[in-house]
Coordinates of C-alpha atoms and ligand atoms in Angstrom, one line a residue:
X1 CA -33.7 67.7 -100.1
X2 CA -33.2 65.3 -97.2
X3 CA -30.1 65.8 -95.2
X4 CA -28.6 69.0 -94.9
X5 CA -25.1 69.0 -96.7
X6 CA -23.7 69.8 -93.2
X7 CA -25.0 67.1 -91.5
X8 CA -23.2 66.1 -88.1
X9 CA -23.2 62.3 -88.5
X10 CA -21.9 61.2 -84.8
X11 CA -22.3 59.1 -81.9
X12 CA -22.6 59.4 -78.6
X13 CA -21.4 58.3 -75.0
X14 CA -21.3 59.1 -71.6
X15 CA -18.1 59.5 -69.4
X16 CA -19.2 57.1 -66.3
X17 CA -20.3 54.6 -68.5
X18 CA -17.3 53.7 -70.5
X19 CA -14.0 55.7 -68.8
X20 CA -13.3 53.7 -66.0
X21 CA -13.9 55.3 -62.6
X22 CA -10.6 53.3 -61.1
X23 CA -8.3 54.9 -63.6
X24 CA -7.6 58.6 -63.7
X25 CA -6.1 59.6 -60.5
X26 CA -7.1 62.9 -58.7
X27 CA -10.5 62.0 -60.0
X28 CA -13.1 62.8 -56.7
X29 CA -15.9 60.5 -56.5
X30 CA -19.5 60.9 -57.7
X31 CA -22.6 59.5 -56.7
X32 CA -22.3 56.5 -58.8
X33 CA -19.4 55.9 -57.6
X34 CA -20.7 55.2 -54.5
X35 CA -24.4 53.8 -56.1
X36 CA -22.6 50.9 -57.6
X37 CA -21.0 49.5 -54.3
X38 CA -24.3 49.2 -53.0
X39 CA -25.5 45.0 -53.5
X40 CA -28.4 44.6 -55.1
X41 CA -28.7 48.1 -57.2
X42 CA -27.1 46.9 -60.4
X43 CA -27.0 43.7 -62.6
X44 CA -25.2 41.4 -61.1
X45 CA -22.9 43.7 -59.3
X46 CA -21.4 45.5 -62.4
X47 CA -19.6 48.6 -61.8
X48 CA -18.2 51.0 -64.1
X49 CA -14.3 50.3 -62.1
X50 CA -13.2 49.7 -65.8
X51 CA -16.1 50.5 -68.1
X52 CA -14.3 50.7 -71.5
X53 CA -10.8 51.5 -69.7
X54 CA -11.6 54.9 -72.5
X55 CA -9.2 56.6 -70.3
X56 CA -6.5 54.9 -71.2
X57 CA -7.4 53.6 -74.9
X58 CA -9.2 57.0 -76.1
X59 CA -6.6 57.1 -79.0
X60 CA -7.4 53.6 -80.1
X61 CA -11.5 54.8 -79.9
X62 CA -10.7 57.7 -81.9
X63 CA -9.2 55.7 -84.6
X64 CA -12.6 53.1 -84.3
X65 CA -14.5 56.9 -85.1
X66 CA -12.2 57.7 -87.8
X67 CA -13.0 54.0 -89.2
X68 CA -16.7 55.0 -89.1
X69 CA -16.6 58.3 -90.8
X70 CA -17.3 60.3 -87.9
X71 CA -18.1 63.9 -88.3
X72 CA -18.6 64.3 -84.8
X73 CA -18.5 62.9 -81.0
X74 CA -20.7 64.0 -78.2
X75 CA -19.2 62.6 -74.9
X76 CA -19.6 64.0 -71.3
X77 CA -16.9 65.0 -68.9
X78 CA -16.9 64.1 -65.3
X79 CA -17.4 66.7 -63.3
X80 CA -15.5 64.8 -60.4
X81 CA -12.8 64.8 -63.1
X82 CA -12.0 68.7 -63.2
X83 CA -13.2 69.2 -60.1
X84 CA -12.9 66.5 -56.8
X85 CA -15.1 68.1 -54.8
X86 CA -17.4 69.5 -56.8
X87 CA -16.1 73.1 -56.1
X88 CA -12.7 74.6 -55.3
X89 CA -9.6 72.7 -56.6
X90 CA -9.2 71.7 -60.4
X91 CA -7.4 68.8 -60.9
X92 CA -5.5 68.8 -63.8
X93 CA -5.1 65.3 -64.6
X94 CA -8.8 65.3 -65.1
X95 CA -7.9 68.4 -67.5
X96 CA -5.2 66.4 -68.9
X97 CA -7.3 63.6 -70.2
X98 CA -10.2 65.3 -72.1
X99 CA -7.5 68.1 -73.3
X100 CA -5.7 64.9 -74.8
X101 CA -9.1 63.8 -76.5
X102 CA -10.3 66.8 -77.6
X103 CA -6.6 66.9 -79.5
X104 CA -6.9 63.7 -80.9
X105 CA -10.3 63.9 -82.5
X106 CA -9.6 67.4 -84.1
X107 CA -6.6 66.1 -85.3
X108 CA -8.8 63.5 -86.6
X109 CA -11.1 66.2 -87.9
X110 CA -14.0 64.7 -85.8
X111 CA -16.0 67.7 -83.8
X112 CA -15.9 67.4 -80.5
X113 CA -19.3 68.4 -79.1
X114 CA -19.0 68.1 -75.0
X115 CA -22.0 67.5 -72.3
X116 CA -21.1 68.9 -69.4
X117 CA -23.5 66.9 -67.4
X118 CA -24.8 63.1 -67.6
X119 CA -25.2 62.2 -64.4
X120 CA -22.0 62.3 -62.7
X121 CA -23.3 64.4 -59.4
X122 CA -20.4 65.1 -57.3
X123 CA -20.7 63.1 -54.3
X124 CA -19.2 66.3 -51.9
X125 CA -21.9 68.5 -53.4
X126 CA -24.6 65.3 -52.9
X127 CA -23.7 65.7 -49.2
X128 CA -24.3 69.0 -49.1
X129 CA -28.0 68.6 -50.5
X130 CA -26.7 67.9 -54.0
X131 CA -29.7 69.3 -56.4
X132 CA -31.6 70.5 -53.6
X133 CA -29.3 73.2 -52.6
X134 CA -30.2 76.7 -54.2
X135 CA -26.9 76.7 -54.2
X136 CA -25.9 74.4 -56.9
X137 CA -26.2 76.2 -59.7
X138 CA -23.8 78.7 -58.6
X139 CA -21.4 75.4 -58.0
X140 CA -22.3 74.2 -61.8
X141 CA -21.5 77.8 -63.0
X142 CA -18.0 76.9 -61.2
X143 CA -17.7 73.9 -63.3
X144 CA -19.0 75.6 -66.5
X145 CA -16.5 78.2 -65.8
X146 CA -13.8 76.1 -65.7
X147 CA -14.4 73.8 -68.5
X148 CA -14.9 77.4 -70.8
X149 CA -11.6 78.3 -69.8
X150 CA -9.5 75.3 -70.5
X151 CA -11.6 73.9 -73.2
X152 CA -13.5 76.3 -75.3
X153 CA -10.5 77.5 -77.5
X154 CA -11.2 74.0 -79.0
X155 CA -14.5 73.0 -78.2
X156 CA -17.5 74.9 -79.9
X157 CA -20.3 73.1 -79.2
X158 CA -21.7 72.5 -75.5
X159 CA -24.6 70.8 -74.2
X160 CA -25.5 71.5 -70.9
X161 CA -27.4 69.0 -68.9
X162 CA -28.6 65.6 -70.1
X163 CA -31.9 64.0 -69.6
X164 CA -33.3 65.5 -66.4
X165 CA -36.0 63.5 -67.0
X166 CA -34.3 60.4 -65.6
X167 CA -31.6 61.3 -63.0
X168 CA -34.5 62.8 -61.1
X169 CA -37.4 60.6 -61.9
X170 CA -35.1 57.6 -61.4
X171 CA -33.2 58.7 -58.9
X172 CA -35.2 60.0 -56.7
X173 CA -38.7 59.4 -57.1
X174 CA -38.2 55.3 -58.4
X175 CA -35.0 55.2 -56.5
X176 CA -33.5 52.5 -58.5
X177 CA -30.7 54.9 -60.2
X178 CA -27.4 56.8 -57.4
X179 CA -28.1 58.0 -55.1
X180 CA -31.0 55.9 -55.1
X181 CA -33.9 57.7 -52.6
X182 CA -37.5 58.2 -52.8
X183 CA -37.5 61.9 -52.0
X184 CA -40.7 64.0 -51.2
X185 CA -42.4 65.1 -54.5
X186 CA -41.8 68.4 -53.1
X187 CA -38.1 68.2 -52.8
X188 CA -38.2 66.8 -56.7
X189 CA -39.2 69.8 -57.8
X190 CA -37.2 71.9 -55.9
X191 CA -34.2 69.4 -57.5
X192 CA -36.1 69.9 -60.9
X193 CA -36.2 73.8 -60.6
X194 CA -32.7 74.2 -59.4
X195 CA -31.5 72.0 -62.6
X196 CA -32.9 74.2 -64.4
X197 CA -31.4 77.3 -62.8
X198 CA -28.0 75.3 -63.0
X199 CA -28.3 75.1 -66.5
X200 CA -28.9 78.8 -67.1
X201 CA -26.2 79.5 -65.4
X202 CA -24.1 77.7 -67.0
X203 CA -25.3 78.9 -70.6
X204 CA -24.4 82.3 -68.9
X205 CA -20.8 81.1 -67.9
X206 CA -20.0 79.6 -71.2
X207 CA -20.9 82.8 -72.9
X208 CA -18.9 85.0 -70.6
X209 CA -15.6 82.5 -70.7
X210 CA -16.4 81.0 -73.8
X211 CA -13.1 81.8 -76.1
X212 CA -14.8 81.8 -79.2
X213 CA -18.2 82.5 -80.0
X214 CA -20.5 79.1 -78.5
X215 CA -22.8 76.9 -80.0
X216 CA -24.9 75.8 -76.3
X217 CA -27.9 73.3 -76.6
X218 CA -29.3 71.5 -73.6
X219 CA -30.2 67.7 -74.1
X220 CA -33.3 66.1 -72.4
X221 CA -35.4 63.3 -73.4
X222 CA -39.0 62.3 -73.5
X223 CA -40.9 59.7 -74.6
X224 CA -42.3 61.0 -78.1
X225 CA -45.8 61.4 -79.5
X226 CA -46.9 60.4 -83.2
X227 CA -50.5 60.0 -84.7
X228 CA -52.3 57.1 -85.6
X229 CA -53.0 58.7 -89.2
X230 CA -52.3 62.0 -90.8
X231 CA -55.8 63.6 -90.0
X232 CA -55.7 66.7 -88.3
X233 CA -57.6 65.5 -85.4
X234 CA -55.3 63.4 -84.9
X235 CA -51.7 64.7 -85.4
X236 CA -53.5 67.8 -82.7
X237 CA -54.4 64.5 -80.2
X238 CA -50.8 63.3 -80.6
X239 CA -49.5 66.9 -79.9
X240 CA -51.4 67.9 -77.3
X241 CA -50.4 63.8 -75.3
X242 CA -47.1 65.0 -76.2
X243 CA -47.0 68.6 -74.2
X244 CA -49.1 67.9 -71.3
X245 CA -48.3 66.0 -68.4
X246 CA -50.1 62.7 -68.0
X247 CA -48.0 60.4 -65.6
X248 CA -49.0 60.0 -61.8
X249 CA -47.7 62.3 -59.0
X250 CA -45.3 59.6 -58.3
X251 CA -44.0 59.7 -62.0
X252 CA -44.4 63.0 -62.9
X253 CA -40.7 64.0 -64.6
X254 CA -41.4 62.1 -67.6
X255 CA -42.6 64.8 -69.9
X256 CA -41.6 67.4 -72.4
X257 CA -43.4 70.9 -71.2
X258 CA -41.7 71.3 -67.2
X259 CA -38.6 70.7 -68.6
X260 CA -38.0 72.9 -72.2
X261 CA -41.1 75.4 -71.8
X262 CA -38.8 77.1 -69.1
X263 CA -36.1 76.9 -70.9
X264 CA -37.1 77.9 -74.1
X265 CA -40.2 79.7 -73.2
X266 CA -39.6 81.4 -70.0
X267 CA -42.2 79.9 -68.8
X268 CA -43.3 76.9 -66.9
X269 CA -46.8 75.0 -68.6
X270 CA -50.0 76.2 -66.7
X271 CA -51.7 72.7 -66.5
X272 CA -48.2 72.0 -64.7
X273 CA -48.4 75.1 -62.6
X274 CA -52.1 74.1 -61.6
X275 CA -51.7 70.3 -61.4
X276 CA -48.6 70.4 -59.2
X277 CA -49.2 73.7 -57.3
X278 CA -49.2 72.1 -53.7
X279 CA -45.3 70.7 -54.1
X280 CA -43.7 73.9 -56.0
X281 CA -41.0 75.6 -54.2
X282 CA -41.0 79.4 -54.7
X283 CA -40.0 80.5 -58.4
X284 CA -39.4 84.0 -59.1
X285 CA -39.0 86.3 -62.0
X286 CA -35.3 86.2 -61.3
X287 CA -35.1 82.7 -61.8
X288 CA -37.0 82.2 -64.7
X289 CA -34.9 84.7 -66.7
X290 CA -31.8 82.5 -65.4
X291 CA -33.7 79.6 -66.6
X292 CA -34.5 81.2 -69.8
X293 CA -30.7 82.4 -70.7
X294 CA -31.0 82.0 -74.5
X295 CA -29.5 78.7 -76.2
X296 CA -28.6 78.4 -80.0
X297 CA -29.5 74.4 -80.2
X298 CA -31.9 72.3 -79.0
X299 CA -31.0 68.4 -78.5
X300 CA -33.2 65.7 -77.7
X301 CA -32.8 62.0 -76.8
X302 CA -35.5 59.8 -78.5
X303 CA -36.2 56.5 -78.6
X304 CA -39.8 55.7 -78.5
X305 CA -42.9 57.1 -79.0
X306 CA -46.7 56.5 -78.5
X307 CA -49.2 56.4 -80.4
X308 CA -52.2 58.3 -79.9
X309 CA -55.7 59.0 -81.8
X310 CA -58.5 61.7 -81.3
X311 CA -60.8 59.5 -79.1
X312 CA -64.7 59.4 -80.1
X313 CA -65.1 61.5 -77.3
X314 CA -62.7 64.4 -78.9
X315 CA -60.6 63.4 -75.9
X316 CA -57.0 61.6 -77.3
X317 CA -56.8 58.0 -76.7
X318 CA -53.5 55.8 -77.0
X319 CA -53.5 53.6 -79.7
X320 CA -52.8 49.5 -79.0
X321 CA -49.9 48.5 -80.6
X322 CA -50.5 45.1 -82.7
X323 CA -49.5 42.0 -80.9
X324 CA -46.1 41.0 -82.0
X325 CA -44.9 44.6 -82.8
X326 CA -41.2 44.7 -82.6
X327 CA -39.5 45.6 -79.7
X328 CA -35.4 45.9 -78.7
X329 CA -33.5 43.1 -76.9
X330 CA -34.1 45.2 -73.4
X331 CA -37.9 45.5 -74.4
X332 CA -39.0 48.9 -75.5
X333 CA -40.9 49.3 -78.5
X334 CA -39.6 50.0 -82.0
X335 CA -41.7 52.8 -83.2
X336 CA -39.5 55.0 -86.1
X337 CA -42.7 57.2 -86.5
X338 CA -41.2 58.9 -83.6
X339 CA -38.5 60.4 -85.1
X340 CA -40.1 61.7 -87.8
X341 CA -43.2 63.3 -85.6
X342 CA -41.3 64.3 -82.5
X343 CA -38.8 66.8 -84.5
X344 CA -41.7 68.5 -86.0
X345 CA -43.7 69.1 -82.8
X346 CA -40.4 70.2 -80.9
X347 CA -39.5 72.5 -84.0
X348 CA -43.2 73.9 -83.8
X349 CA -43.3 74.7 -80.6
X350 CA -39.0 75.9 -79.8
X351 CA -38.2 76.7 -83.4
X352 CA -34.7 75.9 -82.3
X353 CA -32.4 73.8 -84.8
X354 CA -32.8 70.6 -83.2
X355 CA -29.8 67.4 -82.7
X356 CA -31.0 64.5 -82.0
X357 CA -28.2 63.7 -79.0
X358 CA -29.4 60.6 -78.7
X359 CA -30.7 57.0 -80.8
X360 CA -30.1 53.7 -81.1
X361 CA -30.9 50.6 -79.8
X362 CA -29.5 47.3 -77.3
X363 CA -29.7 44.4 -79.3
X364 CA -28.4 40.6 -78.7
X365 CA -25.3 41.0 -79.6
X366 CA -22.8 37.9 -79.8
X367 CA -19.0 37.5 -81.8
X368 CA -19.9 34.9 -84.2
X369 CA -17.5 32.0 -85.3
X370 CA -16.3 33.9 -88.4
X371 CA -14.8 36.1 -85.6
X372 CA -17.5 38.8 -86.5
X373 CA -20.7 41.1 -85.1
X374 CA -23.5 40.4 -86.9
X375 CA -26.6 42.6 -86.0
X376 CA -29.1 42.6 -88.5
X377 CA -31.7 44.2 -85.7
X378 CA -29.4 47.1 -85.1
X379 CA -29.3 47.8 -89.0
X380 CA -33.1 47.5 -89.6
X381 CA -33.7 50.0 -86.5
X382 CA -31.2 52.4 -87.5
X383 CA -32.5 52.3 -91.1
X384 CA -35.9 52.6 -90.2
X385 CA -35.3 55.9 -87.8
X386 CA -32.6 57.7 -90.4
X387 CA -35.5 57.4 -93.1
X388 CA -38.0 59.2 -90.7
X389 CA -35.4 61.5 -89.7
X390 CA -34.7 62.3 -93.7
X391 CA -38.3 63.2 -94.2
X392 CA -39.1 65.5 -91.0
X393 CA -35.8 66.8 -92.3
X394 CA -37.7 68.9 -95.3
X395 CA -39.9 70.5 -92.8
X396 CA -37.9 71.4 -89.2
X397 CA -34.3 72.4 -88.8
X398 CA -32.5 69.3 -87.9
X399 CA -28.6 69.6 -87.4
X400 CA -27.6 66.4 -86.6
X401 CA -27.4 62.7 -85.3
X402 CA -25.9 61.2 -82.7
X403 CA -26.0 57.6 -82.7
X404 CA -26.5 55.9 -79.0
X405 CA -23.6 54.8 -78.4
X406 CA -20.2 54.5 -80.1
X407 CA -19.4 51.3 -78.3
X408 CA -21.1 48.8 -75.8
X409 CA -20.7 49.9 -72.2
X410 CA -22.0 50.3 -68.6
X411 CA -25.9 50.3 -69.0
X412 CA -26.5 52.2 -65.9
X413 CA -28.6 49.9 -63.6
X414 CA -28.6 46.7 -66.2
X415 CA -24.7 46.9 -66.3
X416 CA -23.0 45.3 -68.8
X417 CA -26.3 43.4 -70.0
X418 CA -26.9 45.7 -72.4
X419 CA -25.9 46.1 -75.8
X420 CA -26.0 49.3 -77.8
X421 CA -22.9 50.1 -79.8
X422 CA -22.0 50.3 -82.9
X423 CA -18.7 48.6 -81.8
X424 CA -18.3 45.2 -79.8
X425 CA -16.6 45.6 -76.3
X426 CA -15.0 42.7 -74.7
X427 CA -14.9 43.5 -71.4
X428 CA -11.9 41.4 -70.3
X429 CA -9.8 41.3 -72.7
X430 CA -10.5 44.9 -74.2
X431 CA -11.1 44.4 -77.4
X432 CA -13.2 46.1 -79.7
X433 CA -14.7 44.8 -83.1
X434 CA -16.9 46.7 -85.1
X435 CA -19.9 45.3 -85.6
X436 CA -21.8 45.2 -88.9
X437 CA -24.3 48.5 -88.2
X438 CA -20.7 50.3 -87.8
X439 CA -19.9 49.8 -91.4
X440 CA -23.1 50.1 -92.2
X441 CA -23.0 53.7 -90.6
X442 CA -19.8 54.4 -92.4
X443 CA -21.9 53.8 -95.9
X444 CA -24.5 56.4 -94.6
X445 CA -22.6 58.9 -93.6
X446 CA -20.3 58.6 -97.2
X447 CA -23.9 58.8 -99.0
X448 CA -26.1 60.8 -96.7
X449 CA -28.5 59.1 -97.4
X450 CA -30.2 55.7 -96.1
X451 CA -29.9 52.8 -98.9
Ligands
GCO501 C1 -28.9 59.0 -71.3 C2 -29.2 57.6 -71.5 C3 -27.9 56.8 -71.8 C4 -28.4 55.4 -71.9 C5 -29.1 55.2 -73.2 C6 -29.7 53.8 -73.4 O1 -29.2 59.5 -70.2 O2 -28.4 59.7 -72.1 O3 -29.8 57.1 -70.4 O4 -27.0 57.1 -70.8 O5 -27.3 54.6 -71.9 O6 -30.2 56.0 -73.2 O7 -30.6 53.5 -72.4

């Protein structure tokens, strides 16, 4: 048992945070773009001008995955890459340069599995009310469209939208990720429900240009839930934490239910429905069957987890973590229960074969004087989630892995700061080095199986 003998082994990355916004030309601008320019949003005015400068050495990255074993990639595509404005012309240098990856990574029998959005919110569309315009998902059909038809004779596997979670809940209700606005609560979920509709509508566009039958998943993230011990009154107090909502008005997208109950379930939670009945904007039947467009593959980012109890009370309680519990260089906690208890709830309740799209961790990386990476910290984590993830392998359907992130890059609001690759990036000079957890990896993936 364990593994599945078709395990995707990958890693992941996102196209803003290592491409190189300054290279590609024809590219149109997206919000970050214009975020970044802004003093006093990121660490110490990093940009993502040069990132990784991917677009130009993508060969020399698929040759670092090759190194690793890769069975697969997950990266994103820009939408202001294939399309400037957001709608209308295609620009096909934008085409070009993720036609000329997808190439090299078959070639280097490493699966290509594409996200068509992380982020990357054209900054015409923004103007125009961005993700509160009804209109929008008809504008990321466009785009869906579009990448079907130049990219799905190669490409099988698509995931639509990435975390949701985050580029509404930070960017516009904490305001500290592009564009960077405390919106009305209302407007969020107006921006929330038209995500949603977006990403039905793209489901429904892949399908209808798709040039080969698609594998489409949608990848969000949450904070997971896992039990303080394996009674029952428990493991039900750490899966009812993990479906409700619990977080303030003025926090409210960080949860599981509003964002994969529609999707999956055609149906938004009631005690969301109740709770947040004053700020909903009018959802119709229409809509929800849009929404509800069926997906073959669930994905799911995961990095943490709490840890909750059955209070005395019956009520569930979170559970202190002990002082000194490990934590990751940019300070979350280390809790590799998650991974094992998150699947199984999400495979409960979706019964959808599940990826994990995103894990991994930003440790204190440094090139030592024997010219190498040595990260210990990175290994331990790694090891300590793939074990968890081996186990709740017996008992859900778990496809696959992607490790967060191929290589150091741009770490959204903390820059360059952060650390999370399996591979060292220089930033001026370039150069790559694989660090220890890459070889390490490499031995996983050869073994399946965590030694
Ligand atoms: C995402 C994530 C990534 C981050 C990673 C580490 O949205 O998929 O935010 O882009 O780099 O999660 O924080």
């Amino acid at each position: 048992m364990g593994f599945r003998s078709d395990f995707v082994w990958g890693a992941a990355t996102s196209s803003y945070q290592i491409e190189g916004s300054e290279n590609g030309s024809g590219k149109g601008e997206n919000i970050w773009d214009v975020f970044v320019r802004e003093p006093g949003r990121i660490y110490e005015g990093h940009t993502g001008l040069k990132a990784c400068d991917h677009y130009n050495r993508f060969r020399e990255d698929v040759k670092i995955m090759k190194e690793i074993g890769l069975k697969a990639y997950r990266f994103s595509i820009d939408w202001t890459r294939i399309i400037p404005e957001g709608t209308g012309a295609v620009n096909e240098e934008g085409i070009a340069f993720y036609s000329a990856l997808v190439d090299e990574l078959l070639e280097n029998g490493i699966e290509p599995y594409v996200t068509l959005y992380h982020w990357e919110l054209p900054y015409e569309l923004y103007k125009r009310g961005g993700w509160l315009n009804p209109q929008i998902a008809d504008w990321f059909g466009e785009y869906a469209k579009v990448v079907a038809e130049r990219f799905s004779d190669r490409v099988k596997y698509f995931f639509t939208i990435n975390e949701p979670q985050c580029f509404i809940g930070l960017g516009f209700l904490r305001a500290d990720h592009a564009p960077g606005i405390k919106a009305p609560y209302r407007d969020t979920f107006e921006m929330a429900h038209n995500v949603l509709r977006a990403h039905g509508k793209a489901v429904q566009m892949l399908r209808q240009y798709g040039k080969q039958p698609l594998v489409i998943g949608y990848a969000p993230t949450a904070s997971m839930c896992y039990p303080e011990s394996e009674k029952p009154e428990d493991i039900e107090a750490a899966r009812q934490v993990f479906f409700s909502m619990q977080e303030d008005d003025s926090n409210w997208t960080w949860n599981v239910a509003w964002w994969s109950d529609p999707v999956l379930l055609g149906k938004y939670p009631e005690e969301g429905l109740c709770r947040y009945e004053k700020y909903l904007p009018k959802i119709t039947d229409e809509d929800m069957k849009l929404i509800s467009e069926p997906i073959d593959i669930y994905g799911q980012n995961m990095y943490n987890g709490r840890c909750i109890r059955m209070g005395k009370e019956g009520k569930p309680e979170d559970v202190r973590r002990k002082e000194g519990s490990p934590r990751t260089a940019n300070d979350w906690p280390v809790t590799p229960e998650c991974i094992y208890w998150g699947p199984k709830f999400l495979y409960e309740r979706y019964k959808k074969p599940i990826y994990i799209t995103e894990n991994g961790t930003s440790c204190h990386d440094v090139v030592s004087l024997d010219g190498k990476v040595h990260d210990p910290a990175r290994i331990d984590f790694l090891a300590r989630y793939l074990k968890q993830l081996e186990k709740v392998s017996d008992e859900a359907d778990i496809r696959g892995y992607f490790q967060w992130s191929l290589m150091d890059n741009f770490e959204w609001t903390r820059g360059y700061g952060e650390r999370f690759g399996l591979v060292y990036v220089d930033y001026e000079s370039q150069k790559r080095i694989l660090k220890d957890s890459a070889y390490w990896y490499r031995d996983v993936i050869q073994a399946q199986t965590i030694m």
